[in-house]
Coordinates of C-alpha atoms in Angstrom, one line a residue:
M1 CA 12.4 -1.0 -11.6
C2 CA 11.1 -4.3 -12.8
G3 CA 9.5 -7.6 -11.9
I4 CA 11.5 -10.5 -10.5
C5 CA 10.6 -14.2 -10.2
G6 CA 12.2 -17.6 -9.9
F7 CA 12.1 -21.0 -8.4
K8 CA 14.5 -23.4 -6.6
T9 CA 13.5 -27.1 -6.7
K10 CA 14.5 -30.6 -5.9
E11 CA 12.2 -31.9 -8.7
D12 CA 13.5 -32.7 -12.2
L13 CA 11.3 -30.2 -14.1
S14 CA 11.5 -31.0 -17.8
N15 CA 9.7 -27.7 -18.5
S16 CA 11.8 -25.4 -16.3
E17 CA 12.9 -23.2 -19.1
D18 CA 9.4 -22.8 -20.5
L19 CA 8.1 -22.1 -16.9
I20 CA 10.5 -19.3 -16.1
R21 CA 10.0 -17.7 -19.5
S22 CA 6.2 -17.9 -19.0
M23 CA 6.5 -16.4 -15.5
V24 CA 8.6 -13.5 -16.7
A25 CA 6.3 -12.9 -19.7
Q26 CA 3.4 -12.5 -17.2
M27 CA 5.1 -9.3 -15.9
T28 CA 6.0 -7.6 -19.2
H29 CA 4.0 -4.6 -18.0
R30 CA 6.3 -4.1 -15.1
G31 CA 9.4 -4.0 -17.3
P32 CA 8.7 -3.5 -21.1
D33 CA 12.3 -2.6 -21.9
E34 CA 14.1 -5.9 -21.6
S35 CA 14.2 -9.3 -19.8
G36 CA 17.0 -11.3 -18.1
F37 CA 17.5 -14.9 -17.0
Y38 CA 19.8 -17.2 -15.0
A39 CA 19.5 -20.9 -14.8
E40 CA 21.4 -24.0 -13.5
K41 CA 20.2 -27.4 -12.3
G42 CA 17.4 -26.9 -9.8
L43 CA 17.3 -23.1 -10.1
S44 CA 15.7 -20.7 -12.5
M45 CA 15.6 -16.9 -12.1
G46 CA 14.2 -14.1 -14.3
M47 CA 13.1 -10.5 -14.5
R48 CA 11.5 -7.8 -16.7
R49 CA 13.2 -4.4 -16.6
L50 CA 11.9 -0.8 -16.7
S51 CA 15.1 1.1 -17.4
I52 CA 15.6 4.0 -15.0
I53 CA 19.2 4.0 -13.9
D54 CA 22.2 3.2 -16.2
I55 CA 19.8 2.6 -19.1
S56 CA 22.3 0.8 -21.4
G57 CA 24.4 -1.0 -18.8
G58 CA 21.9 -1.9 -16.1
T59 CA 20.9 -5.3 -17.5
Q60 CA 20.2 -8.0 -15.0
P61 CA 21.2 -10.4 -13.6
V62 CA 24.4 -9.0 -12.2
I63 CA 26.9 -11.8 -11.6
S64 CA 30.1 -11.6 -9.5
H65 CA 33.5 -11.9 -11.1
D66 CA 33.9 -15.5 -9.9
G67 CA 30.4 -16.5 -10.9
S68 CA 29.4 -17.4 -7.3
L69 CA 26.8 -14.7 -6.8
V70 CA 23.7 -13.8 -8.9
V71 CA 21.6 -10.7 -8.1
F72 CA 18.2 -9.6 -9.4
Q73 CA 16.4 -6.5 -8.1
N74 CA 13.0 -4.8 -8.4
G75 CA 13.1 -1.3 -7.2
E76 CA 15.6 1.5 -6.7
I77 CA 18.5 2.0 -4.3
Y78 CA 18.6 5.7 -3.9
N79 CA 21.9 6.0 -2.1
Y80 CA 23.8 3.8 -4.6
I81 CA 26.2 6.6 -5.6
E82 CA 27.4 7.0 -2.0
L83 CA 27.6 3.3 -1.4
R84 CA 29.6 2.8 -4.7
E85 CA 32.1 5.4 -3.5
E86 CA 32.6 3.4 -0.3
L87 CA 33.0 0.1 -2.2
E88 CA 35.3 1.2 -5.0
E89 CA 38.4 1.0 -3.0
K90 CA 38.0 -2.8 -2.8
H91 CA 35.7 -3.7 -5.6
R92 CA 35.8 -3.3 -9.4
F93 CA 32.6 -2.2 -11.0
K94 CA 31.5 -3.1 -14.6
T95 CA 28.3 -1.0 -14.7
H96 CA 26.8 2.2 -13.2
S97 CA 23.7 0.4 -11.9
D98 CA 22.4 0.3 -8.4
T99 CA 21.9 -3.5 -8.7
E100 CA 25.7 -4.0 -9.0
V101 CA 26.1 -2.0 -5.8
I102 CA 24.0 -4.7 -4.0
L103 CA 26.2 -7.4 -5.3
H104 CA 29.4 -5.9 -3.9
L105 CA 27.7 -5.0 -0.7
Y106 CA 26.7 -8.6 -0.2
E107 CA 30.3 -9.6 -0.9
E108 CA 31.4 -7.2 1.8
H109 CA 28.7 -7.6 4.4
G110 CA 26.7 -10.8 3.6
E111 CA 23.1 -10.7 4.7
D112 CA 23.7 -7.4 6.6
C113 CA 24.1 -5.6 3.3
V114 CA 20.5 -4.7 3.4
Q115 CA 21.0 -2.5 6.4
K116 CA 23.0 -0.1 4.2
L117 CA 20.3 0.4 1.6
N118 CA 18.1 3.4 1.3
G119 CA 15.4 2.6 -1.2
M120 CA 12.3 0.6 -2.2
F121 CA 13.2 -3.0 -3.2
A122 CA 12.6 -6.6 -3.6
I123 CA 15.9 -8.4 -4.0
A124 CA 16.8 -12.0 -4.9
I125 CA 20.4 -13.1 -4.4
Y126 CA 21.6 -16.6 -5.2
D127 CA 24.8 -17.6 -3.3
K128 CA 26.1 -20.5 -5.3
K129 CA 28.8 -21.5 -2.8
K130 CA 26.2 -21.9 0.0
K131 CA 23.5 -23.2 -2.4
K132 CA 21.3 -20.6 -0.8
L133 CA 18.6 -18.3 -2.3
L134 CA 17.9 -15.1 -0.3
L135 CA 15.0 -12.7 -0.7
F136 CA 14.8 -9.2 0.9
R137 CA 11.8 -6.9 1.0
D138 CA 12.2 -3.2 1.8
R139 CA 11.6 -1.8 5.2
Y140 CA 8.0 -0.6 4.8
G141 CA 6.7 -2.9 2.0
I142 CA 6.8 -0.5 -0.9
K143 CA 7.7 -3.2 -3.4
P144 CA 5.7 -6.5 -3.4
L145 CA 7.2 -9.9 -3.1
Y146 CA 5.3 -13.2 -2.9
Y147 CA 6.4 -16.8 -2.3
Y148 CA 5.2 -20.4 -2.3
H149 CA 7.0 -23.3 -0.5
D150 CA 6.5 -27.0 -0.3
S151 CA 8.8 -29.9 0.5
N152 CA 10.3 -29.9 -2.9
T153 CA 10.0 -26.4 -4.4
F154 CA 10.3 -22.7 -3.5
I155 CA 8.9 -20.1 -5.8
Y156 CA 9.0 -16.3 -5.6
S157 CA 7.7 -13.4 -7.7
S158 CA 6.8 -9.7 -7.6
E159 CA 3.3 -10.7 -8.6
L160 CA 0.9 -13.6 -7.9
R161 CA 0.1 -14.7 -11.4
P162 CA 3.6 -16.1 -12.3
I163 CA 3.4 -18.3 -9.2
L164 CA 0.0 -19.6 -10.2
L165 CA 1.6 -21.0 -13.4
Y166 CA 3.3 -23.7 -11.3
E167 CA 1.2 -26.8 -12.0
N168 CA 1.5 -28.3 -8.5
I169 CA -0.1 -25.3 -6.8
R170 CA -3.7 -25.8 -5.5
K171 CA -5.6 -22.6 -5.7
K172 CA -7.1 -23.1 -2.2
L173 CA -9.0 -20.2 -0.9
D174 CA -7.8 -18.7 2.4
F175 CA -11.0 -18.0 4.4
I176 CA -9.0 -15.9 7.0
A177 CA -8.0 -13.6 4.1
V178 CA -11.7 -13.4 3.0
D179 CA -12.8 -12.4 6.5
S180 CA -10.0 -10.0 6.9
Y181 CA -10.7 -8.3 3.6
L182 CA -14.3 -7.8 4.6
R183 CA -13.2 -6.1 7.8
Y184 CA -10.3 -3.9 6.4
Q185 CA -11.1 -3.7 2.7
Y186 CA -7.6 -5.2 2.0
V187 CA -5.9 -8.5 2.7
P188 CA -3.4 -8.1 5.6
H189 CA 0.1 -9.5 5.1
P190 CA 1.6 -12.1 5.2
L191 CA -1.7 -13.5 3.9
T192 CA -2.9 -13.6 0.3
M193 CA -6.2 -15.0 -0.9
F194 CA -4.5 -18.3 -1.6
E195 CA -3.8 -20.3 1.5
H196 CA -0.4 -21.6 0.2
I197 CA 1.0 -18.4 -1.2
K198 CA 2.3 -15.7 1.2
R199 CA 3.8 -12.3 1.1
V200 CA 7.3 -11.6 2.4
R201 CA 6.8 -9.2 5.3
A202 CA 8.1 -5.7 5.2
G203 CA 11.5 -5.5 6.7
Y204 CA 12.1 -9.2 6.4
M205 CA 14.4 -11.6 4.6
V206 CA 13.4 -15.1 3.5
V207 CA 16.1 -17.8 2.9
C208 CA 15.8 -21.1 1.0
D209 CA 18.8 -23.2 1.9
D210 CA 20.7 -26.1 0.2
K211 CA 18.1 -28.6 1.5
N212 CA 15.2 -26.4 0.1
E213 CA 14.1 -25.6 3.7
M214 CA 12.7 -22.1 4.1
S215 CA 13.2 -19.6 7.0
E216 CA 12.4 -16.0 7.5
K217 CA 14.1 -13.3 9.6
K218 CA 13.3 -9.7 10.5
Y219 CA 16.2 -7.4 9.6
Y220 CA 14.5 -4.1 10.4
D221 CA 12.0 -2.5 12.7
I222 CA 11.4 1.1 13.6
P223 CA 13.7 2.0 16.5
A224 CA 11.8 1.6 19.8
K225 CA 13.1 4.8 21.5
R226 CA 13.7 8.3 20.3
K227 CA 17.3 9.5 20.4
A228 CA 16.6 12.8 22.2
V229 CA 13.8 15.1 23.5
L230 CA 13.5 17.9 21.0
S231 CA 11.5 21.2 20.9
L232 CA 8.9 21.9 18.3
Q233 CA 11.3 24.0 16.3
E234 CA 14.0 21.3 16.4
H235 CA 11.5 18.7 15.2
A236 CA 10.4 21.0 12.4
E237 CA 14.0 21.5 11.3
Q238 CA 14.7 17.8 11.4
V239 CA 11.6 17.1 9.3
R240 CA 12.6 19.8 6.8
R241 CA 16.2 18.4 6.6
E242 CA 15.1 14.8 6.1
M243 CA 12.4 15.6 3.5
E244 CA 14.8 17.7 1.4
N245 CA 17.3 14.9 1.4
S246 CA 14.7 12.3 0.6
V247 CA 13.3 14.2 -2.4
R248 CA 16.9 14.9 -3.6
L249 CA 17.7 11.2 -3.6
R250 CA 14.4 10.3 -5.3
L251 CA 15.0 12.7 -8.1
R252 CA 18.0 10.6 -9.2
S253 CA 17.1 9.1 -12.5
D254 CA 18.4 8.8 -16.1
V255 CA 14.8 9.3 -17.4
P256 CA 12.3 12.1 -16.8
V257 CA 10.6 12.4 -13.4
G258 CA 7.2 14.0 -12.6
V259 CA 5.1 14.6 -9.5
F260 CA 1.6 13.6 -8.6
L261 CA -0.1 16.8 -7.4
S262 CA -3.3 16.7 -5.4
G263 CA -3.2 20.2 -4.2
G264 CA -2.9 19.0 -0.6
I265 CA 0.0 19.5 1.8
D266 CA 2.0 16.4 1.1
S267 CA 2.2 16.6 -2.7
T268 CA 2.6 20.4 -2.5
I269 CA 5.7 20.0 -0.3
I270 CA 7.2 17.5 -2.8
T271 CA 6.4 19.8 -5.7
A272 CA 8.0 22.8 -4.0
L273 CA 11.2 20.8 -3.2
A274 CA 11.4 19.3 -6.6
C275 CA 11.1 22.7 -8.2
R276 CA 14.0 23.9 -6.1
L277 CA 16.1 20.9 -6.8
M278 CA 15.5 20.3 -10.5
S279 CA 17.1 22.4 -13.3
K280 CA 14.2 21.6 -15.7
K281 CA 10.6 22.6 -15.3
V282 CA 8.8 20.1 -13.1
K283 CA 6.0 18.1 -14.7
T284 CA 2.9 17.7 -12.4
F285 CA -0.1 15.5 -12.9
S286 CA -3.6 15.8 -11.3
I287 CA -6.9 14.0 -11.5
G288 CA -10.5 15.3 -11.4
Y289 CA -14.0 14.4 -12.3
K290 CA -17.0 15.5 -14.3
G291 CA -20.3 16.2 -12.6
V292 CA -19.2 15.9 -8.9
G293 CA -19.2 18.3 -6.1
P294 CA -16.2 19.9 -4.3
M295 CA -15.9 17.0 -1.9
F296 CA -14.1 15.0 -4.7
N297 CA -12.7 17.6 -7.1
E298 CA -9.3 19.0 -6.2
I299 CA -8.5 20.4 -9.7
P300 CA -9.0 24.1 -8.8
Y301 CA -6.5 23.7 -5.9
C302 CA -4.1 21.8 -8.1
R303 CA -4.2 24.6 -10.8
K304 CA -3.4 27.3 -8.2
T305 CA -0.5 25.2 -6.8
A306 CA 0.9 24.5 -10.3
E307 CA 0.6 28.2 -11.2
Y308 CA 2.4 29.2 -8.0
Y309 CA 5.4 27.0 -8.7
Q310 CA 5.1 27.4 -12.5
T311 CA 5.1 23.7 -13.2
D312 CA 4.4 22.0 -16.6
H313 CA 0.9 20.9 -15.4
N314 CA -1.3 18.1 -16.8
E315 CA -4.9 17.4 -15.8
I316 CA -6.7 14.1 -16.2
I317 CA -10.5 14.4 -16.1
V318 CA -12.3 11.1 -15.3
T319 CA -15.4 10.3 -17.3
P320 CA -18.1 7.8 -16.3
D321 CA -16.7 5.0 -18.4
H322 CA -15.5 2.9 -15.4
K323 CA -16.2 -0.7 -16.0
E324 CA -13.3 -1.5 -18.3
I325 CA -10.9 0.2 -15.8
I326 CA -12.3 -1.8 -12.9
Y327 CA -11.7 -5.0 -14.8
K328 CA -8.1 -4.0 -15.5
A329 CA -7.6 -3.0 -11.9
V330 CA -8.8 -6.4 -10.7
E331 CA -6.5 -8.1 -13.1
H332 CA -3.4 -6.3 -11.9
L333 CA -4.2 -6.0 -8.2
E334 CA -4.5 -9.8 -8.2
E335 CA -6.2 -9.6 -4.8
P336 CA -9.5 -7.9 -3.9
C337 CA -9.0 -4.3 -2.8
G338 CA -12.0 -2.2 -1.7
D339 CA -10.1 1.1 -1.8
S340 CA -11.5 3.1 -4.7
S341 CA -8.2 5.1 -5.0
S342 CA -6.9 2.0 -6.9
I343 CA -9.1 3.0 -9.8
L344 CA -7.8 6.6 -9.7
T345 CA -4.2 5.5 -9.4
Y346 CA -4.6 3.3 -12.5
I347 CA -6.0 6.2 -14.5
I348 CA -3.5 8.8 -13.4
S349 CA -0.6 6.4 -13.9
K350 CA -1.7 5.5 -17.4
E351 CA -1.8 9.2 -18.4
T352 CA 1.4 10.1 -16.6
A353 CA 3.3 7.2 -18.3
R354 CA 2.8 9.0 -21.6
Y355 CA 5.2 11.8 -20.4
V356 CA 7.6 10.3 -17.8
K357 CA 8.8 7.0 -16.5
V358 CA 9.0 8.1 -12.8
A359 CA 6.7 10.1 -10.6
L360 CA 6.9 11.2 -7.0
S361 CA 3.8 10.7 -4.7
G362 CA 2.8 12.1 -1.3
T363 CA 1.8 8.7 0.0
G364 CA 2.7 8.2 3.7
G365 CA 2.4 11.9 4.8
D366 CA -1.0 11.3 6.5
E367 CA 0.2 8.3 8.5
L368 CA 3.4 10.0 9.6
F369 CA 2.0 13.4 10.5
G370 CA -1.6 12.9 11.5
G371 CA -3.5 13.8 8.4
Y372 CA -6.6 11.6 8.7
S373 CA -9.9 12.7 10.2
R374 CA -10.0 9.4 12.1
Y375 CA -7.1 10.7 14.3
L376 CA -9.2 13.7 15.2
G377 CA -12.1 11.3 15.8
I378 CA -10.0 9.2 18.3
K379 CA -9.0 12.4 20.0
L380 CA -12.5 13.7 20.1
S381 CA -13.8 10.4 21.5
R382 CA -11.9 11.0 24.8
Y383 CA -14.0 14.2 25.3
Y384 CA -17.2 12.6 23.9
A385 CA -16.9 9.8 26.6
L386 CA -17.3 12.5 29.2
I387 CA -20.8 13.3 28.1
P388 CA -23.3 11.6 30.5
R389 CA -24.2 8.2 29.1
W390 CA -27.9 8.8 29.2
I391 CA -27.5 11.8 27.0
R392 CA -25.4 9.8 24.5
K393 CA -27.9 6.9 24.5
K394 CA -31.2 8.6 24.5
I395 CA -30.6 11.9 22.6
I396 CA -27.5 11.7 20.5
E397 CA -27.9 8.0 19.5
A398 CA -31.5 8.7 18.5
F399 CA -30.5 11.6 16.2
L400 CA -27.6 9.7 14.6
K401 CA -29.8 6.6 14.0
N402 CA -32.3 8.7 12.0
A403 CA -29.8 11.0 10.2
R404 CA -29.0 10.3 6.6
V405 CA -25.3 10.1 5.8
N406 CA -23.1 9.9 2.7
R407 CA -19.7 11.2 1.5
T408 CA -20.9 13.7 -1.1
G409 CA -21.6 16.6 1.3
Y410 CA -19.6 18.0 4.2
V411 CA -22.5 18.0 6.7
K412 CA -23.6 14.4 6.0
N413 CA -20.0 13.2 5.9
F414 CA -19.4 14.9 9.3
I415 CA -22.5 13.1 10.8
R416 CA -21.1 9.8 9.4
S417 CA -17.8 10.5 11.3
V418 CA -19.7 11.4 14.5
R419 CA -21.4 8.0 14.3
K420 CA -18.0 6.3 14.5
V421 CA -17.1 8.4 17.5
H422 CA -20.3 7.5 19.2
T423 CA -20.0 3.7 18.7
S424 CA -16.4 3.5 19.7
S425 CA -15.9 6.1 22.5
D426 CA -16.0 3.6 25.3
L427 CA -13.5 1.1 23.8
P428 CA -9.8 0.7 24.4
W429 CA -7.6 2.6 21.9
L430 CA -6.9 -0.4 19.6
E431 CA -10.5 -1.6 19.5
R432 CA -11.6 1.9 18.9
Y433 CA -9.3 2.3 16.0
L434 CA -10.2 -1.1 14.5
R435 CA -13.9 -0.1 14.7
Y436 CA -13.1 3.1 12.9
M437 CA -11.2 1.2 10.1
S438 CA -13.7 -1.7 9.8
L439 CA -15.6 -2.1 6.6
F440 CA -18.1 -4.5 8.2
Q441 CA -18.4 -4.6 11.9
E442 CA -18.6 -8.0 13.6
E443 CA -22.3 -7.7 14.3
S444 CA -23.1 -6.9 10.6
K445 CA -20.9 -9.7 9.4
N446 CA -22.8 -12.2 11.5
S447 CA -26.0 -11.2 9.8
F448 CA -24.9 -11.6 6.2
Y449 CA -22.3 -14.4 6.5
L450 CA -23.8 -17.8 5.8
E451 CA -23.2 -20.5 8.4
S452 CA -20.9 -22.4 6.0
L453 CA -18.6 -19.4 5.7
K454 CA -18.5 -18.8 9.4
E455 CA -17.5 -22.5 10.0
E456 CA -14.7 -22.3 7.4
I457 CA -13.3 -19.1 9.0
V458 CA -13.4 -20.6 12.5
K459 CA -11.7 -23.8 11.2
C460 CA -8.9 -21.8 9.5
R461 CA -8.4 -19.6 12.6
N462 CA -8.1 -22.6 14.9
E463 CA -5.5 -24.2 12.5
R464 CA -3.4 -21.1 11.9
L465 CA -3.6 -18.6 14.7
N466 CA -0.2 -17.0 14.0
D467 CA -1.2 -15.9 10.5
T468 CA -3.3 -13.0 11.8
Q469 CA -1.4 -12.2 15.0
Y470 CA 1.0 -9.7 13.3
H471 CA -1.8 -7.6 11.9
R472 CA -3.8 -7.5 15.1
D473 CA -1.0 -6.6 17.4
P474 CA 2.2 -5.2 15.8
D475 CA 5.1 -4.5 18.2
L476 CA 4.8 -0.9 19.3
P477 CA 7.8 1.2 20.2
G478 CA 7.9 2.5 23.7
Q479 CA 7.1 6.0 24.7
L480 CA 4.3 6.5 22.2
D481 CA 1.1 8.3 23.2
D482 CA -2.2 6.9 22.0
L483 CA -2.4 9.0 18.8
N484 CA 1.1 8.1 17.8
K485 CA 0.3 4.4 18.4
L486 CA -2.5 4.7 15.9
M487 CA -0.3 6.3 13.3
F488 CA 2.4 3.7 13.9
Y489 CA -0.3 1.0 13.5
D490 CA -1.2 2.5 10.1
I491 CA 2.5 2.5 9.1
K492 CA 2.7 -1.2 9.9
T493 CA -0.7 -2.3 8.4
Y494 CA -2.7 0.1 6.3
L495 CA 0.2 1.6 4.4
P496 CA 1.9 -1.7 3.1
D497 CA -1.3 -3.6 2.7
D498 CA -3.5 -1.0 1.1
L499 CA -1.9 2.3 -0.1
L500 CA 1.6 1.1 -1.0
F501 CA 0.1 -2.2 -2.4
L502 CA -2.3 -0.5 -4.8
T503 CA 0.2 2.2 -5.7
D504 CA 2.7 -0.3 -6.9
K505 CA 0.2 -2.6 -8.7
M506 CA -1.7 0.2 -10.5
S507 CA 1.4 2.2 -11.5
M508 CA 3.4 -0.8 -12.7
A509 CA 0.4 -2.0 -14.7
N510 CA 1.2 1.0 -16.8
S511 CA 5.0 0.7 -16.7
L512 CA 5.4 3.7 -14.3
E513 CA 7.6 3.8 -11.3
I514 CA 6.2 5.6 -8.3
R515 CA 8.6 6.9 -5.6
V516 CA 7.4 7.9 -2.1
P517 CA 9.7 10.5 -0.4
F518 CA 7.8 10.4 2.9
M519 CA 8.7 6.7 3.3
D520 CA 12.5 7.3 3.4
H521 CA 13.4 5.3 6.6
H522 CA 15.3 8.4 8.0
M523 CA 12.1 10.4 7.6
V524 CA 9.9 7.7 9.1
E525 CA 12.2 7.2 12.1
A526 CA 12.2 11.0 12.7
A527 CA 8.4 11.3 12.4
V528 CA 7.3 8.4 14.5
H529 CA 8.6 9.8 17.8
I530 CA 7.5 13.4 17.2
P531 CA 4.9 14.1 20.1
S532 CA 1.4 13.9 18.7
P533 CA 0.5 17.5 19.9
F534 CA 3.2 18.7 17.4
K535 CA 1.4 16.8 14.7
I536 CA -2.2 17.6 15.7
H537 CA -2.2 20.9 17.4
G538 CA -5.6 21.5 18.9
W539 CA -7.8 20.3 15.9
Q540 CA -5.2 21.3 13.3
K541 CA -3.7 18.3 11.5
K542 CA -0.1 18.2 10.2
F543 CA 0.9 21.2 12.3
I544 CA 4.5 20.2 12.2
L545 CA 4.6 20.2 8.4
Q546 CA 3.2 23.8 8.4
K547 CA 6.0 24.8 10.8
A548 CA 8.7 23.1 8.7
F549 CA 7.6 24.3 5.3
Q550 CA 5.8 27.6 5.9
D551 CA 8.3 29.6 4.0
I552 CA 7.8 27.7 0.7
I553 CA 4.1 26.6 0.9
P554 CA 1.2 29.0 0.2
K555 CA -0.9 29.6 3.4
E556 CA -4.1 28.6 1.6
V557 CA -2.8 25.0 1.2
F558 CA -2.6 24.6 5.0
K559 CA -6.0 26.2 5.6
R560 CA -8.2 24.3 3.1
K561 CA -10.2 21.1 4.0
K562 CA -8.6 17.8 3.3
I563 CA -10.4 16.0 0.4
G564 CA -8.5 12.7 0.2
F565 CA -7.6 10.7 -2.9
M566 CA -10.8 8.8 -3.4
A567 CA -13.3 8.2 -6.2
P568 CA -17.0 9.4 -6.0
V569 CA -18.1 5.8 -5.6
D570 CA -21.3 6.8 -4.0
K571 CA -22.5 8.6 -7.2
W572 CA -21.0 5.9 -9.5
L573 CA -22.9 3.1 -7.7
K574 CA -26.2 4.8 -7.8
E575 CA -25.9 6.0 -11.4
D576 CA -23.2 4.9 -13.8
L577 CA -22.5 1.5 -12.3
R578 CA -26.1 0.7 -11.2
G579 CA -26.6 -2.1 -13.7
F580 CA -23.1 -3.4 -12.9
V581 CA -23.9 -3.7 -9.3
D582 CA -27.2 -5.5 -10.0
E583 CA -25.4 -8.0 -12.2
L584 CA -22.5 -8.7 -9.9
L585 CA -24.5 -8.8 -6.7
S586 CA -27.7 -10.4 -8.1
P587 CA -29.4 -13.1 -6.0
D588 CA -28.2 -15.7 -8.5
A589 CA -24.6 -14.5 -8.3
I590 CA -24.7 -14.4 -4.4
R591 CA -26.2 -17.9 -4.3
K592 CA -23.6 -19.2 -6.7
R593 CA -20.8 -17.8 -4.5
G594 CA -22.3 -19.5 -1.5
F595 CA -20.9 -17.2 1.2
F596 CA -23.4 -14.4 1.9
D597 CA -27.1 -14.0 2.7
E598 CA -28.6 -12.6 -0.5
K599 CA -31.4 -10.7 1.3
S600 CA -28.9 -8.9 3.6
I601 CA -26.9 -7.7 0.6
R602 CA -30.0 -6.7 -1.4
N603 CA -31.2 -4.7 1.6
M604 CA -27.8 -3.0 1.8
I605 CA -28.0 -2.0 -1.9
E606 CA -31.6 -0.6 -1.5
Y607 CA -30.7 1.3 1.7
H608 CA -27.8 2.9 -0.1
R609 CA -29.8 3.9 -3.2
S610 CA -32.5 5.4 -1.0
E611 CA -29.8 7.3 0.9
K612 CA -30.9 5.9 4.3
E613 CA -27.3 4.7 4.8
D614 CA -24.0 5.2 3.0
Y615 CA -22.9 1.7 2.0
S616 CA -20.7 2.8 -0.9
Q617 CA -17.5 1.3 0.5
Q618 CA -19.2 -2.0 1.4
I619 CA -20.9 -2.4 -2.0
F620 CA -17.7 -1.4 -3.9
S621 CA -15.7 -3.9 -1.8
L622 CA -18.2 -6.7 -2.5
I623 CA -18.0 -5.9 -6.2
M624 CA -14.2 -6.1 -6.2
L625 CA -14.4 -9.4 -4.3
E626 CA -16.9 -10.9 -6.8
L627 CA -14.8 -9.8 -9.8
W628 CA -11.7 -11.3 -8.1
F629 CA -13.5 -14.7 -7.7
R630 CA -14.5 -14.6 -11.4
R631 CA -11.0 -13.8 -12.6
F632 CA -8.9 -16.0 -10.3
M633 CA -11.0 -18.8 -9.0
E634 CA -13.3 -19.8 -11.9

């Protein structure tokens, strides 16, 4: 695990050595153990390393015997042992690292080497004979990789800040990214907040050739068709088999490994399998809060699970001192992120890094196996649409309009969910889903966007239509029912752009490697084509996981309500962060930014504080956006 960066240029940069060293220094948190460099005329490459595999011998770069290939890697190749065994007949190894395996795979298979890899990775290979620089990002976007390209220079990095050190880059705001963020609470790839900096798409490679011309190519997509029609039992057995293998591979490490334990199904499965596979006592880590209700506090469930599996359990209790952490989160996220779990991930990663260098996380289980309430909402909306329209409009709509909602109680949170069903039940499946996921609906954006912002967004969209097409309409495999289409959509958008994005940024800010067993590509490919009734059975979510792991998971885990990994933002904004909100979203601050109608935002804040509406997500997202502007644009 590390951070990689570099540049290839036709310019004669007199400060090239200083630039690459400054870029690498920006990512010391990603790899505090050591640095590595490679340079020749027109090319500089570097990295910071967090030593996980082959601690003493895994220094980067790895260079071929004849000096024609140079490889840097951020991430882990979990099947490197099996690949090494295949390669040893023809290739001589100097280290025991997974990065050297990539080198010899490239010698053997060229660009197709990436097809052999099971892991999370961002890889940079310089092919000196072809004067070609190749970048590869893993299949599902677990590890980040950014790039900038103009007629003379190509720059890449695991983070944005190193690229911003290049003096010729204009920090021009991407208004499509701003608008997208205010819809989804994240910036969809390949966009960033800077118009001229992009993200390498998940499952893609980017090539900068001998003329410094750039091209990108998709090397992976989820197979379009399932291999065979299986019964419920056969699917359950396949899920069990793939998950056991995935956890086994992700426990490979030359340093201690722990597990994030939430008390829910996904992390409990990982904990149970890790306990079976590890000879030492498993270290587990959980997070809770002071002074909040059961909607947000999973600590009692975590304790029961830890006691059941006799783990070495550690609890982190979050206190109301949030401002300093929010500032740090904005710094390391590098892009606005309205998902409050970023704050929690930073806190738990900081504490976990005191004990281990690697932790396993249950991220991805909800998207693969139907764990979100919104999937139930989409299912419910089919039946809701059968209610006569006059009843929905005159009776139900009147009740929902006057009902008070928030996320702190089960009843009010349920009413909040019913509102989404009500407003989306007549829409096609994709529009229904996007309405569920939208932070600000189009009608509300129209009311608080100033005309100047609207004009900039329209101008950008007209100039660059293709930038948003991928996020709006990803290629869907055939034979998927509507619910599986939604889960697939999440795998292609919400996972890489929100959850995996913030997991990497917040953990690596604390020099901690997070591994995600549910995102093994064999596991994903098996899960995508499982019929949705096997995932959501009646109104029971993740039914297939219960079937697959019922012999090793306590029954209470499957029965209890899903809480979700989110902060009690509603309470924080009304109490602990009240002054923070007033300062960041003051009329003066809003006018200075010049994008939003100050009265609309003030009304939103007052409605939230009086509990007429739950605008906690919207307000938190606006705070994170304002802090991002102050850090990166001023």
